mmCIF file of C-alpha atoms in Angstrom:
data_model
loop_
_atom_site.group_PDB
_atom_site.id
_atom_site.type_symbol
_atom_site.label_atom_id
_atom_site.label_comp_id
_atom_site.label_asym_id
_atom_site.label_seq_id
_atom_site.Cartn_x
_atom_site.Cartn_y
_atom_site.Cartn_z
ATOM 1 C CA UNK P 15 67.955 14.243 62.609
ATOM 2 C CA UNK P 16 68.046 17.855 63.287
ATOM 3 C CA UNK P 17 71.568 19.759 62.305
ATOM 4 C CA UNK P 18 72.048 21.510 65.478
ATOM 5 C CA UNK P 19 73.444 19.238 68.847
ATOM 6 C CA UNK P 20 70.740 19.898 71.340
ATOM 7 C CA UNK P 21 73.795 20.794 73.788
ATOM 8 C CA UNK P 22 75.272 23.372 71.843
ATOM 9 C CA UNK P 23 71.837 24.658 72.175
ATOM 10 C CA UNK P 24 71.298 23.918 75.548
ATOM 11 C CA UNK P 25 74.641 25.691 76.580
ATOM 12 C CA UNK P 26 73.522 29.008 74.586
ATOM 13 C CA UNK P 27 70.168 29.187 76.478
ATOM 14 C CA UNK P 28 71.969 28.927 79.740
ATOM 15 C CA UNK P 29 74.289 31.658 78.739
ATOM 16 C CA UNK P 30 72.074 33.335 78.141
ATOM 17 C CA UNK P 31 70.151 32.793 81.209
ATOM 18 C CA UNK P 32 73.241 33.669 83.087
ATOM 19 C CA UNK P 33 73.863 36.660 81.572
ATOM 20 C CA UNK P 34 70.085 37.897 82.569
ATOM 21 C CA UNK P 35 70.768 37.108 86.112
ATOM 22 C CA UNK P 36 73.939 38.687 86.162
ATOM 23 C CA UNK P 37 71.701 41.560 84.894
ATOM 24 C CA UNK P 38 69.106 41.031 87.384
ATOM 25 C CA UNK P 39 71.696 41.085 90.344
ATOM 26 C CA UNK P 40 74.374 44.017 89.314
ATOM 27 C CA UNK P 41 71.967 46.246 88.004
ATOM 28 C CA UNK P 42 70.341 48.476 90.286
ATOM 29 C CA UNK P 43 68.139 50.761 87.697
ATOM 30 C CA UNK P 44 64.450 48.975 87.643
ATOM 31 C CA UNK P 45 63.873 49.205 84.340
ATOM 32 C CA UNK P 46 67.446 47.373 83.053
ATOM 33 C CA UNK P 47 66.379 44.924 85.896
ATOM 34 C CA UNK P 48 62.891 44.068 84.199
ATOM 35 C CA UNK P 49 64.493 44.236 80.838
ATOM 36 C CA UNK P 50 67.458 41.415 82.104
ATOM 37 C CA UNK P 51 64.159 39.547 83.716
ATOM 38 C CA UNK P 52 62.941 39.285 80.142
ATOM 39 C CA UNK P 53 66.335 37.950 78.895
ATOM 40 C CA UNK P 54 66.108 35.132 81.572
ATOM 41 C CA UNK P 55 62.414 34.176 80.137
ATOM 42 C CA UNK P 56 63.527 33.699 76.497
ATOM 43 C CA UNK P 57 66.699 31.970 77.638
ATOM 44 C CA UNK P 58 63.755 29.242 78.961
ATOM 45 C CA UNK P 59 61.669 29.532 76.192
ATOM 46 C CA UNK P 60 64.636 28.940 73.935
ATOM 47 C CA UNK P 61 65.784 25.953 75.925
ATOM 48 C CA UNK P 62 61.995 24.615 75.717
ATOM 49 C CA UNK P 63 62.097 25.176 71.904
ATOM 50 C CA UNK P 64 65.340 23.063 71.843
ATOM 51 C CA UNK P 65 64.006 20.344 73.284
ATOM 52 C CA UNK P 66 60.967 20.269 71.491
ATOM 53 C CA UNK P 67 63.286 20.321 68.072
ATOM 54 C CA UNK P 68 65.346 17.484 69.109
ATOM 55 C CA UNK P 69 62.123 15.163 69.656
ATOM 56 C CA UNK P 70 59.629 16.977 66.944
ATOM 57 C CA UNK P 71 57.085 17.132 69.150
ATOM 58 C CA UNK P 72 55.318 20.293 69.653
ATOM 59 C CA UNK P 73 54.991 20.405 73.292
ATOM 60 C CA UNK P 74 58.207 22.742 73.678
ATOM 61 C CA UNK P 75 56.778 25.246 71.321
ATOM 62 C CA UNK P 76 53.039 25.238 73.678
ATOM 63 C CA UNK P 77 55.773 25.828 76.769
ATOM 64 C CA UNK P 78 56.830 28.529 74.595
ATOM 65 C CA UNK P 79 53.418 29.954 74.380
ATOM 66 C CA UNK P 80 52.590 30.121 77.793
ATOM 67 C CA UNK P 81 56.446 31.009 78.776
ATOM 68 C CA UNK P 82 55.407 34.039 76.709
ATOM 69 C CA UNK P 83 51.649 35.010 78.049
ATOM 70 C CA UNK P 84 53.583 34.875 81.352
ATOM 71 C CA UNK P 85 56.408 37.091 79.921
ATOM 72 C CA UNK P 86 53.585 39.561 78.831
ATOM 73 C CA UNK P 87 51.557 39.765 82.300
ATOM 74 C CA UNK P 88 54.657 39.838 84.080
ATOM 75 C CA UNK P 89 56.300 43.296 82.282
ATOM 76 C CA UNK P 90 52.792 44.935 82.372
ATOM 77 C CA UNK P 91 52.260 44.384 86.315
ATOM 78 C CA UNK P 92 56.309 45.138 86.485
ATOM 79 C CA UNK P 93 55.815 48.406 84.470
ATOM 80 C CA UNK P 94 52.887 49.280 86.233
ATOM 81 C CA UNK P 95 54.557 49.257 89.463
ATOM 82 C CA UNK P 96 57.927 50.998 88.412
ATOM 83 C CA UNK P 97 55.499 53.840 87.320
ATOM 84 C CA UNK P 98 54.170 53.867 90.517
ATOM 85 C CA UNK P 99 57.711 53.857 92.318
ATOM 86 C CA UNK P 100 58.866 56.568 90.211
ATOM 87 C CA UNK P 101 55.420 58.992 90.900
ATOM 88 C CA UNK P 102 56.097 58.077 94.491
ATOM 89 C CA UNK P 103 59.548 58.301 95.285
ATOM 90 C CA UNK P 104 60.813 60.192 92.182
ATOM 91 C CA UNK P 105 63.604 57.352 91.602
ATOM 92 C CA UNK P 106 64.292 54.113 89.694
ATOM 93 C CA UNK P 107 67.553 53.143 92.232
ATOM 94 C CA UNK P 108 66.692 50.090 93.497
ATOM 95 C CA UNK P 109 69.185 50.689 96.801
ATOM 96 C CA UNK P 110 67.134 53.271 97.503
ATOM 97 C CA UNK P 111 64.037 51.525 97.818
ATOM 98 C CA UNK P 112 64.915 49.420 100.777
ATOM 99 C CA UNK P 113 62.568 50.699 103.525
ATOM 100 C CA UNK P 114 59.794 48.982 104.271
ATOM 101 C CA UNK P 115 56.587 50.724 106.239
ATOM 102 C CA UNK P 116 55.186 49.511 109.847
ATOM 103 C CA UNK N 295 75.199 25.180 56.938
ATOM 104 C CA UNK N 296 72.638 25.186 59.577
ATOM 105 C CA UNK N 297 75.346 24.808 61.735
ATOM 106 C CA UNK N 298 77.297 27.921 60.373
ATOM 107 C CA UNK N 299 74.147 29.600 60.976
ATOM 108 C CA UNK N 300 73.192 29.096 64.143
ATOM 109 C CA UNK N 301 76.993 29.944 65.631
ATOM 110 C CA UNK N 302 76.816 32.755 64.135
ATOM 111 C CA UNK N 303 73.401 33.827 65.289
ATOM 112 C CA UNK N 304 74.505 32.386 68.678
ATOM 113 C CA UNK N 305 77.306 34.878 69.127
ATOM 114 C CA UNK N 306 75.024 37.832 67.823
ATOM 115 C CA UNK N 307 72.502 37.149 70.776
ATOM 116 C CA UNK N 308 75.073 36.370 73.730
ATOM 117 C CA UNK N 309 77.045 39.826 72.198
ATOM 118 C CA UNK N 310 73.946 41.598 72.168
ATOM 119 C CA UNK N 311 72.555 40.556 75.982
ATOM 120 C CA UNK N 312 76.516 41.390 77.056
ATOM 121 C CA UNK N 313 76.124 45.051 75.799
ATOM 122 C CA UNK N 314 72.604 45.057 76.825
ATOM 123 C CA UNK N 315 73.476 44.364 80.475
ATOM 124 C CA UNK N 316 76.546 46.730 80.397
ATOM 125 C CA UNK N 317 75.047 50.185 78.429
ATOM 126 C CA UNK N 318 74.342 52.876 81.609
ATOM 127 C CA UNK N 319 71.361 54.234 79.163
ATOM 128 C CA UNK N 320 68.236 52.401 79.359
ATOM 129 C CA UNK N 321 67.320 53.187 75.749
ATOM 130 C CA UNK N 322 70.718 51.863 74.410
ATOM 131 C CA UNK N 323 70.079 48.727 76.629
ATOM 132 C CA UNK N 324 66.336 48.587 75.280
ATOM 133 C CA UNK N 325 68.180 48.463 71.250
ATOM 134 C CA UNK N 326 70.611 45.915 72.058
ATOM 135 C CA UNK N 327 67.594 43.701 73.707
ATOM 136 C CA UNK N 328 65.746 44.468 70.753
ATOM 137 C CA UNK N 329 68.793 42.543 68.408
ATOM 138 C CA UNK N 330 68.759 39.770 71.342
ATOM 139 C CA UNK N 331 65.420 38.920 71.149
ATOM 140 C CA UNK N 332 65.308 38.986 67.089
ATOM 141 C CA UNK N 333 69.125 37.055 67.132
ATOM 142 C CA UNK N 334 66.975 34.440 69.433
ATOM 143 C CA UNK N 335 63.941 34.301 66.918
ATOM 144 C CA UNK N 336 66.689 33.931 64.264
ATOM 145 C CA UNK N 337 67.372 30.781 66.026
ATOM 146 C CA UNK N 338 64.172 29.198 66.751
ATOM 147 C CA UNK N 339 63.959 29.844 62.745
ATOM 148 C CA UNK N 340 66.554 27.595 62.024
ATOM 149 C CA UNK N 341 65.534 25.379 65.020
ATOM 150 C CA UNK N 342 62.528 24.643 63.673
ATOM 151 C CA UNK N 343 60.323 26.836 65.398
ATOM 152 C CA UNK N 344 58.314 28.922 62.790
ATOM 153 C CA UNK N 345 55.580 29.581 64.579
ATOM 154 C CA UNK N 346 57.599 30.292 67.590
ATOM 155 C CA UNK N 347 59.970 32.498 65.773
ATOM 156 C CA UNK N 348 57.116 35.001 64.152
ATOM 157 C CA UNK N 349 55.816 35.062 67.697
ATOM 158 C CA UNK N 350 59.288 35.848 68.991
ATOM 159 C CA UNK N 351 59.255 38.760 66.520
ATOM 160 C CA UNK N 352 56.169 39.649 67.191
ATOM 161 C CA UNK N 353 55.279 39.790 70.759
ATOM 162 C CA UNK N 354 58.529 40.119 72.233
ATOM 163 C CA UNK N 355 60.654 42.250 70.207
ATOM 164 C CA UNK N 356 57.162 44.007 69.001
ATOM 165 C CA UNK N 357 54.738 44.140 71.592
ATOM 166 C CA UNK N 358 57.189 43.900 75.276
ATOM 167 C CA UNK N 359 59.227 46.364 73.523
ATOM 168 C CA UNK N 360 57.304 48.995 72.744
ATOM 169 C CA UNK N 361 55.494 49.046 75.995
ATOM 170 C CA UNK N 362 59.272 49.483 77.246
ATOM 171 C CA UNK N 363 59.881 52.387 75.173
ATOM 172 C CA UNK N 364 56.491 53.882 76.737
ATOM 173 C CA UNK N 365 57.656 53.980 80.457
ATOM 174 C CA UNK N 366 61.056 55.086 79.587
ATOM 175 C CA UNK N 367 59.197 58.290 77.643
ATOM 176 C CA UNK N 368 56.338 58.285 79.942
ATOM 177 C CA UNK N 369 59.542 58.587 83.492
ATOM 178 C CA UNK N 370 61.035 61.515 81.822
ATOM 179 C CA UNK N 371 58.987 64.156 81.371
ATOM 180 C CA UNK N 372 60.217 67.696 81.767
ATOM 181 C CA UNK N 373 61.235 70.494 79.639
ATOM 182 C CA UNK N 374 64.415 68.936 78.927
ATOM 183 C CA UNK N 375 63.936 65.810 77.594
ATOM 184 C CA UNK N 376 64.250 67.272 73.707
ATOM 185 C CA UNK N 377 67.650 67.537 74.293
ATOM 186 C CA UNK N 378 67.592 64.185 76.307
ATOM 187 C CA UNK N 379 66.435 62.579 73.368
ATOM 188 C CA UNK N 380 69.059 63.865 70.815
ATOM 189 C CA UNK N 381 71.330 62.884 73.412
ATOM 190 C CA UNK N 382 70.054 59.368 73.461
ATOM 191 C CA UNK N 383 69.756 59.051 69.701
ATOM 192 C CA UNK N 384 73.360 59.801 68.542
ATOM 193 C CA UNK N 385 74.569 58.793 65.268
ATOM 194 C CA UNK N 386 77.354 56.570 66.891
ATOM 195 C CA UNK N 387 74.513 54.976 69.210
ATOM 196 C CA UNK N 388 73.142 53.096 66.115
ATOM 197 C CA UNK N 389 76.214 52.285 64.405
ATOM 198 C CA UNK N 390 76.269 48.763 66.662
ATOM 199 C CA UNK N 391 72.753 47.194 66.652
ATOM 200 C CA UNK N 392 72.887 48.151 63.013
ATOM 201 C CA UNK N 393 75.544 46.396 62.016
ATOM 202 C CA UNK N 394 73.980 43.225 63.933
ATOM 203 C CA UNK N 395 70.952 43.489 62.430
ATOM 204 C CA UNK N 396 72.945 43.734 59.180
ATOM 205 C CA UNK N 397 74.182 39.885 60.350
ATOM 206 C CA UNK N 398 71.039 38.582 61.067
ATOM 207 C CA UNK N 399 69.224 40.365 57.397
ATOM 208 C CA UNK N 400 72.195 38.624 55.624
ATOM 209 C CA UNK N 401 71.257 35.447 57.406
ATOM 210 C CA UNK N 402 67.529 35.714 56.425
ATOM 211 C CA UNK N 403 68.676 36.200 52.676
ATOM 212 C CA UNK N 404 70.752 32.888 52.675
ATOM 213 C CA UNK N 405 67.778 31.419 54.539
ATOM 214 C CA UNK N 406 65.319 32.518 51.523
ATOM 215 C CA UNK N 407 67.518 32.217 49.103
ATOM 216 C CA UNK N 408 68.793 28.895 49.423
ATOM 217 C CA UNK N 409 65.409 27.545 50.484
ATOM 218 C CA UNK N 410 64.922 24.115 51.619
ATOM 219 C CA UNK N 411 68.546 23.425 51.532
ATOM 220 C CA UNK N 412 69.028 25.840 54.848
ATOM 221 C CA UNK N 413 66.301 24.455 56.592
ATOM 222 C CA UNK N 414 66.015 21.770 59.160
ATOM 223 C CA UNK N 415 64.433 18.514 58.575
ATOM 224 C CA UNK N 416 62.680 18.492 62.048
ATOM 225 C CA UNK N 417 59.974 21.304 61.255
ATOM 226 C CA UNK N 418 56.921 21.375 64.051
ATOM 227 C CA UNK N 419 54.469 23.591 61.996
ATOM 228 C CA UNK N 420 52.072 26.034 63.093
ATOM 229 C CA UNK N 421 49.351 22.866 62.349
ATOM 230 C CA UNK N 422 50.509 21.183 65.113
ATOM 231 C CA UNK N 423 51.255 23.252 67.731
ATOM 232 C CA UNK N 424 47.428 24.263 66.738
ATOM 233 C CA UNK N 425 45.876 20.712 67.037
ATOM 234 C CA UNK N 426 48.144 19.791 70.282
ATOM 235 C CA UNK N 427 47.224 23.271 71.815
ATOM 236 C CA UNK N 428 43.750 22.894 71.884
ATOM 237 C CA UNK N 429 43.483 19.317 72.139
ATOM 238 C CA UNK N 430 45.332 18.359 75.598
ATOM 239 C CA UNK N 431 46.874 21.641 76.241
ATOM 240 C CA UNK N 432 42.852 23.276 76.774
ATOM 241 C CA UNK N 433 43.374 23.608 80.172
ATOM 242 C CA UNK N 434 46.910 25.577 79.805
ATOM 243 C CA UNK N 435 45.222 28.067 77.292
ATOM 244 C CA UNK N 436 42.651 28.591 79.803
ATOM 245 C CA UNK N 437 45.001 29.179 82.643
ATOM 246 C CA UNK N 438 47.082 31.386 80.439
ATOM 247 C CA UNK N 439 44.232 33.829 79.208
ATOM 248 C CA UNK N 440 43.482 33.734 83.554
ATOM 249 C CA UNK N 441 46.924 35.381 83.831
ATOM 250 C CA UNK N 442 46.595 37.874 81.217
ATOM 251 C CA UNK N 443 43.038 38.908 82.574
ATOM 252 C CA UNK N 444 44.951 39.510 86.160
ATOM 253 C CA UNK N 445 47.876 41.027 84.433
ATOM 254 C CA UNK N 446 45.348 43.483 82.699
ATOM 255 C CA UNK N 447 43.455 44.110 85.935
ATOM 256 C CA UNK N 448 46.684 44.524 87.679
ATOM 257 C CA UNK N 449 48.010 47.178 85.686
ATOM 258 C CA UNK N 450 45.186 48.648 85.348
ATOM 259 C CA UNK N 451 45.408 49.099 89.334
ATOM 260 C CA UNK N 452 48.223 50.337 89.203
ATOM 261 C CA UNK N 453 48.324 52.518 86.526
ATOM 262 C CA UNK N 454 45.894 54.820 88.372
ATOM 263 C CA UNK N 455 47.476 58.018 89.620
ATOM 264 C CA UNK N 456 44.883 58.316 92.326
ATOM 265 C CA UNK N 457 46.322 55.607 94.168
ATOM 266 C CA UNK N 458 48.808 57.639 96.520
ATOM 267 C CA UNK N 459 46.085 59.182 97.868
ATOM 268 C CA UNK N 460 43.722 56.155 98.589
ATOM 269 C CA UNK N 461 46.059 54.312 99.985
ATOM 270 C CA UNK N 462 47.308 57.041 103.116
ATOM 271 C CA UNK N 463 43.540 57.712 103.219
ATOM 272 C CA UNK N 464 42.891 53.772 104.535
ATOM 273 C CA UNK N 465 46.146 53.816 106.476
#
């Protein structure tokens, strides 16, 4: 059987998920925001990766995978768009990007 | 001693996301993230995980990251970011994520030098992620190289600066 309790595990992936949402919420610079929004998808992927160590099966590792191809499209559409924000509006607040148009 | 390793690989990534979510510089956020994400391949290491772990390294702390450090250089232009820069690389900037990747290099010597001994016994090799990836996972790989085709187009979009201009002209 594997060393490591699959709680102890557990409990650091939803630290660490915590901690990325804390990000998400208190930060208001775009950038930190997509940066704690990649901190919350490895805090999954590592949970995933857990559980597929405590059964051996390679299943959590695929999750992994695809956890990651999503990480991937997801900061390139997100970096894309704060480039955009930033040509158009010359800031990365997010408070300050509240206005909607029509 | 697995178990010595992975609290002590467990505190360098929750440390790490802490100052990363605290630093008021992006950059100094983007190192500490950097020592998160390798503290977390560290991990899947010692979970198991190879393949996971070199894609961890990889992708994530590799690939995400750079394209991080592009934007940041890419939003500040201007004639002042020389002196932006020396600002942002101070010698007392590093001394931190060095030191934690000092913890996790001292962990991957005990790791290679003590060999099997460090090492789980529930290893899910590269083999078999391979064989269960492209047996009943097909579908999933499919799916996935869908997203990254949209993710490509979309930032391609994007990415254009013309699209101010085309988008007050329809409006």
């Amino acid at each position: 059987m594997n060393g490591i309790p699959m709680e102890h595990g557990l409990l650091l992936s939803v630290t660490l998920f915590v901690l990325g949402l804390i990000g998400v919420l208190a930060r208001r610079n775009l950038i930190m925001i997509l940066m704690s929004l990649e901190v919350m998808l490895n805090a999954t992927g590592l949970a995933f990766i857990v559980a597929g160590a405590r059964w051996g099966q390679a299943d959590g590792q695929i999750m992994f995978l695809l956890i990651l191809t999503l990480a991937a499209a997801e900061v390139g559409v997100g970096l894309g768009l704060v480039l955009q924000i930033f040509r158009r509006f010359h800031t990365l607040d997010a408070d300050s990007l509240n206005g909607m148009k029509g | 001693m697995v178990m010595t390793l992975f609290y002590i690989t467990s505190a360098v990534a929750v440390f790490a996301t802490v100052m990363m979510i605290t630093r008021l510089n992006a950059v100094h956020g983007l190192l500490y993230l950097i020592l998160s994400l390798l503290a977390v391949g560290v991990l899947f290491f010692l979970l198991g995980a190879h393949f996971a772990a070199v894609l961890e390294v990889i992708i994530y702390a590799g690939a995400i990251m750079v394209l991080f450090v592009f934007v940041i250089m890419m939003l500040n232009q201007g004639q002042k970011t020389l002196e932006q820069e020396r600002a942002w690389l101070q010698p007392g900037i590093w001394i931190g994520p060095s030191l934690l990747a000092l913890i996790l290099f001292i962990e991957m010597l005990v790791i290679v030098v003590l060999g099997g001994s460090a090492d789980t016994d529930h290893v899910v090799n590269a083999k078999q992620v391979g064989i269960a990836l492209y047996g009943p996972y097909l579908l999933a790989v499919e799916l996935a190289s869908m997203l990254l085709l949209a993710g490509l187009v979309g930032a391609y979009h994007l990415g254009k600066p013309m699209l101010k201009t085309t988008t007050e002209g329809k409006s």
